[in-house]
Amino acid sequence: MPRVLTAVGITKRFNAFTAVADVDFHLDANEAVGIVGPNGAGKTTLLNVLAGSYPPTAGTVTFGGADVSRSNAADRCRLGIARSHQIPRPFGNMTVFENVFVAASMGAGAAREQAYDGSIESLRLCGMLAIANRKAETLGLLDRKRLELARALATGPQILLLDEIGGGLTDAEAAELVTIIRELRGRGIAIVWIEHILHVLLQVVERLVCMDAGRIIAQGVPEEALAHPAVVEAYLGSGVT
Ligand SMILES: Nc1ncnc2c1ncn2[C@@H]1O[C@H](COP(=O)(O)OP(=O)(O)OP(=O)(O)O)[C@@H](O)[C@H]1O
Ligand SMILES: [Mg+2]
């Protein structure tokens, strides 16, 4: 599979603090990669750099052969990189449909009719058609997370960067989420998914990247990456199982 995203030597500092330290990351077309690691490992920060939400302090991000290191999140979204936020930020006084429609219109730069169709399709895929007319501010956390996914999807991405959309789900809800994400892969979308719930993540990803203290400490086939001594140590040390 051709490589769609390549990040080389990514460092992100906040003043004197280094949140991500010299990380190399890549994603192939239609690949699904999981990112795991203890709280504060730098997962979201790396995602923010890939999505264009933060410029890297050092390093480059290449998408589809073009250097996008200095382009912002809106530009990258139009190019085909969409992301969900760990803390959902819908427009609260707008409906679910309107939230998705805004994303479809602005993110993909789509014409009105195309944006409408894309929004409906995205809501259908995410199982949200039945609540399309509810105000976003009335949604519980799970539906807000699902709305994050629907909004990202509505921009028509080649790559979907997901930040903890599965937290707090029941087994049935998690199974539904896995079905949705598999369906997206079936449509040719590559996935990067940060998630603490391993058994859910492992149903979707074929490669796992394990981070701790701003660095990648192991990666590869999930079972092998998780068995790496540095990963065992990081998880035992953080108390996360
Ligand atoms: N905007 C910021 N300004 C200052 N420090 C930040 C900022 N964003 C993140 N950090 C710090 O960088 C480190 C990595 O944070 P990050 O959010 O990337 O971790 P994470 O792996 O996503 O953790 P979690 O699993 O809790 O979501 C943390 O110590 C955090 O406090
Ligand atoms: Mg995070």
Coordinates of C-alpha atoms and ligand atoms in Angstrom, one line a residue:
M1 CA 0.0 0.0 0.0
P2 CA 1.3 3.5 -0.8
R3 CA 2.4 5.7 2.1
V4 CA -0.1 8.6 2.6
L5 CA 1.3 10.3 5.7
T6 CA 4.9 10.6 6.9
A7 CA 6.1 12.5 9.9
V8 CA 9.8 12.7 10.6
G9 CA 11.6 13.9 13.7
I10 CA 8.5 15.4 15.3
T11 CA 9.3 17.4 18.4
K12 CA 6.7 19.5 20.2
R13 CA 7.7 21.7 23.1
F14 CA 5.5 23.8 25.3
N15 CA 8.0 26.3 26.7
A16 CA 10.6 24.2 28.4
F17 CA 8.5 21.1 28.5
T18 CA 8.9 18.5 25.7
A19 CA 5.6 16.8 25.0
V20 CA 6.7 14.9 21.9
A21 CA 10.4 14.1 21.4
D22 CA 11.8 13.2 17.9
V23 CA 9.0 10.9 16.8
D24 CA 8.8 9.3 13.4
F25 CA 5.4 8.2 12.3
H26 CA 3.9 6.9 9.1
L27 CA 0.6 5.7 7.8
D28 CA -0.1 3.7 4.7
A29 CA -3.3 4.0 2.5
N30 CA -6.2 2.2 4.2
E31 CA -4.1 1.2 7.2
A32 CA -5.4 1.3 10.7
V33 CA -2.9 2.2 13.4
G34 CA -3.6 2.4 17.2
I35 CA -1.7 4.7 19.5
V36 CA -1.6 3.7 23.2
G37 CA 0.3 5.0 26.2
P38 CA -0.2 6.3 29.7
N39 CA -1.8 9.7 30.4
G40 CA 0.5 12.5 29.4
A41 CA 2.5 10.3 27.0
G42 CA 2.1 12.8 24.2
K43 CA -0.5 11.0 22.1
T44 CA -2.9 13.9 21.6
T45 CA 0.0 16.3 21.1
L46 CA 1.3 14.1 18.3
L47 CA -2.2 13.9 16.8
N48 CA -2.4 17.7 17.0
V49 CA 0.8 18.0 15.0
L50 CA -0.4 15.5 12.4
A51 CA -3.7 17.3 12.1
G52 CA -2.1 20.8 11.9
S53 CA -3.6 22.0 15.1
Y54 CA -0.1 22.7 16.4
P55 CA 2.9 23.5 14.3
P56 CA 5.8 21.2 15.3
T57 CA 8.8 22.7 17.1
A58 CA 10.9 20.5 14.9
G59 CA 10.2 17.9 12.2
T60 CA 8.2 17.6 9.0
V61 CA 4.8 16.2 8.1
T62 CA 4.2 15.0 4.5
F63 CA 0.8 14.1 3.2
G64 CA 0.3 12.6 -0.3
G65 CA 3.9 13.6 -1.2
A66 CA 3.5 17.3 -0.2
D67 CA 5.1 18.9 2.8
V68 CA 2.2 20.1 5.0
S69 CA 4.2 20.9 8.1
R70 CA 3.3 24.6 8.1
S71 CA -0.3 24.3 6.9
N72 CA -3.1 24.7 9.4
A73 CA -5.8 22.3 10.4
A74 CA -8.4 23.7 8.1
D75 CA -6.1 23.4 5.1
R76 CA -5.1 19.9 6.0
C77 CA -8.8 19.0 6.5
R78 CA -9.5 20.2 2.9
L79 CA -6.6 18.0 1.7
G80 CA -8.1 15.0 3.4
I81 CA -6.9 14.8 7.0
A82 CA -9.8 14.9 9.5
R83 CA -9.6 14.5 13.2
S84 CA -11.9 14.1 16.2
H85 CA -11.2 15.8 19.5
Q86 CA -10.6 14.1 22.8
I87 CA -12.9 16.7 24.4
P88 CA -15.9 17.1 22.0
R89 CA -16.6 20.6 21.0
P90 CA -19.8 20.7 19.1
F91 CA -21.7 24.0 18.4
G92 CA -24.1 23.5 21.3
N93 CA -27.0 25.6 20.1
M94 CA -27.0 23.9 16.7
T95 CA -28.6 20.6 15.9
V96 CA -26.6 17.4 15.3
F97 CA -27.4 17.7 11.5
E98 CA -26.2 21.3 11.4
N99 CA -23.0 20.5 13.2
V100 CA -22.2 17.8 10.6
F101 CA -23.4 20.0 7.7
V102 CA -21.0 22.8 8.8
A103 CA -18.2 20.3 8.8
A104 CA -19.1 18.9 5.4
S105 CA -19.4 22.4 3.9
M106 CA -16.3 24.0 5.4
G107 CA -14.1 20.9 5.7
A108 CA -14.5 19.5 2.3
G109 CA -15.4 22.8 0.6
A110 CA -18.3 20.9 -0.8
A111 CA -21.2 22.4 -2.8
R112 CA -24.4 22.7 -0.8
E113 CA -26.2 19.7 -2.3
Q114 CA -23.1 17.5 -2.0
A115 CA -22.5 18.7 1.6
Y116 CA -26.1 17.8 2.4
D117 CA -25.8 14.3 1.0
G118 CA -22.5 13.8 2.7
S119 CA -23.9 14.9 6.0
I120 CA -26.8 12.4 5.8
E121 CA -24.5 9.6 4.8
S122 CA -22.1 10.4 7.6
L123 CA -25.0 10.5 10.2
R124 CA -26.3 7.2 8.8
L125 CA -22.9 5.5 9.1
C126 CA -22.5 6.8 12.7
G127 CA -26.1 5.7 13.6
M128 CA -27.2 9.3 14.4
L129 CA -30.0 9.9 11.9
A130 CA -32.6 9.4 14.6
I131 CA -31.2 12.2 16.7
A132 CA -30.2 14.5 13.8
N133 CA -32.6 17.3 14.9
R134 CA -31.5 17.4 18.5
K135 CA -29.5 20.3 19.8
A136 CA -26.0 19.2 20.3
E137 CA -25.9 20.7 23.8
T138 CA -28.6 18.1 24.9
L139 CA -26.4 15.1 23.9
G140 CA -24.7 12.9 26.5
L141 CA -21.0 12.2 26.3
L142 CA -21.3 9.1 24.1
D143 CA -23.4 10.9 21.5
R144 CA -21.1 13.9 21.6
K145 CA -18.2 11.5 20.8
R146 CA -20.2 9.9 18.0
L147 CA -20.9 13.4 16.7
E148 CA -17.2 14.1 16.7
L149 CA -16.7 11.1 14.5
A150 CA -19.6 12.1 12.2
R151 CA -18.3 15.6 11.8
A152 CA -14.8 14.3 10.9
L153 CA -16.2 11.8 8.5
A154 CA -18.4 14.4 6.8
T155 CA -15.4 16.3 5.6
G156 CA -14.6 13.3 3.2
P157 CA -11.2 12.4 4.6
Q158 CA -8.6 10.1 3.3
I159 CA -7.2 9.9 6.8
L160 CA -9.2 9.9 10.1
L161 CA -7.4 10.8 13.3
L162 CA -9.4 9.7 16.2
D163 CA -8.7 10.7 19.8
E164 CA -10.4 8.5 22.4
I165 CA -13.8 8.2 20.9
G166 CA -14.4 4.9 22.7
G167 CA -14.0 5.8 26.4
G168 CA -16.9 4.8 28.6
L169 CA -18.8 2.7 26.1
T170 CA -20.7 -0.4 27.0
D171 CA -19.7 -3.6 25.2
A172 CA -22.6 -3.3 22.8
E173 CA -21.7 0.3 22.0
A174 CA -18.1 -0.6 21.6
A175 CA -19.1 -3.3 19.2
E176 CA -21.2 -0.8 17.2
L177 CA -18.2 1.6 17.1
V178 CA -15.9 -1.2 15.8
T179 CA -18.5 -2.0 13.1
I180 CA -18.6 1.7 12.0
I181 CA -14.8 2.0 11.9
R182 CA -14.4 -1.2 9.9
E183 CA -17.0 0.1 7.5
L184 CA -15.0 3.3 7.0
R185 CA -11.9 1.3 6.3
G186 CA -13.9 -0.7 3.8
R187 CA -14.4 2.7 2.1
G188 CA -10.7 3.2 1.8
I189 CA -10.1 5.6 4.8
A190 CA -6.9 5.1 6.8
I191 CA -7.3 5.4 10.5
V192 CA -5.1 6.5 13.4
W193 CA -6.9 5.8 16.7
I194 CA -5.8 6.8 20.1
E195 CA -7.6 4.7 22.6
H196 CA -7.2 3.4 26.2
I197 CA -9.6 0.5 25.7
L198 CA -7.3 -2.1 24.2
H199 CA -9.7 -4.9 23.5
V200 CA -11.7 -2.5 21.3
L201 CA -8.7 -1.0 19.6
L202 CA -7.3 -4.5 18.8
Q203 CA -10.4 -5.4 16.9
V204 CA -9.6 -2.7 14.3
V205 CA -5.9 -1.9 14.1
E206 CA -3.2 -4.0 12.6
R207 CA -0.3 -2.0 14.0
L208 CA 0.1 -0.5 17.4
V209 CA 2.3 2.4 18.3
C210 CA 3.1 2.6 22.1
M211 CA 4.2 6.0 23.5
D212 CA 5.6 7.0 26.8
A213 CA 7.1 10.4 27.9
G214 CA 6.9 11.9 24.4
R215 CA 8.6 9.0 22.6
I216 CA 7.6 5.8 20.8
I217 CA 8.8 3.0 23.0
A218 CA 7.6 0.1 20.8
Q219 CA 5.5 -0.5 17.7
G220 CA 4.5 -3.3 15.4
V221 CA 2.0 -6.1 15.4
P222 CA -0.2 -5.4 18.4
E223 CA 0.6 -8.6 20.4
E224 CA 4.3 -8.1 19.9
A225 CA 4.3 -4.4 20.7
L226 CA 2.3 -4.9 23.9
A227 CA 4.7 -7.6 25.0
H228 CA 7.7 -5.3 24.7
P229 CA 9.4 -4.8 28.1
A230 CA 9.3 -1.0 27.9
V231 CA 5.5 -1.1 27.3
V232 CA 4.9 -3.5 30.2
E233 CA 7.0 -1.2 32.3
A234 CA 5.2 2.0 31.2
Y235 CA 1.8 0.4 31.9
L236 CA 2.7 -1.1 35.2
G237 CA 4.3 2.2 36.2
S238 CA 1.1 4.2 35.4
G239 CA -1.3 1.7 36.9
V240 CA -3.2 1.5 33.6
T241 CA -4.2 -2.0 32.6
Ligands
LIG1 N1 -1.1 23.2 25.1 C1 -0.3 22.7 26.1 N2 0.5 23.4 26.8 C2 1.3 22.9 27.8 N3 1.5 21.6 28.0 C3 0.7 20.8 27.3 C4 -0.2 21.2 26.2 N4 -0.7 20.2 25.7 C5 -0.2 19.1 26.3 N5 0.7 19.5 27.2 C6 1.4 18.5 28.1 O1 2.1 17.6 27.3 C7 2.0 16.3 27.8 C8 1.4 15.4 26.8 O2 0.0 15.7 26.8 P1 -1.0 14.9 25.8 O3 -2.3 15.6 25.9 O4 -0.4 14.8 24.4 O5 -1.0 13.5 26.4 P2 -1.9 12.2 26.1 O6 -0.9 11.1 25.8 O7 -2.9 12.5 25.0 O8 -2.6 11.9 27.5 P3 -4.1 11.4 27.8 O9 -4.1 9.9 27.7 O10 -4.3 11.8 29.2 O11 -5.0 12.1 26.9 C9 1.3 16.4 29.1 O12 2.2 16.5 30.2 C10 0.5 17.7 29.0 O13 0.3 18.4 30.2
MG2 MG -4.9 12.6 25.0

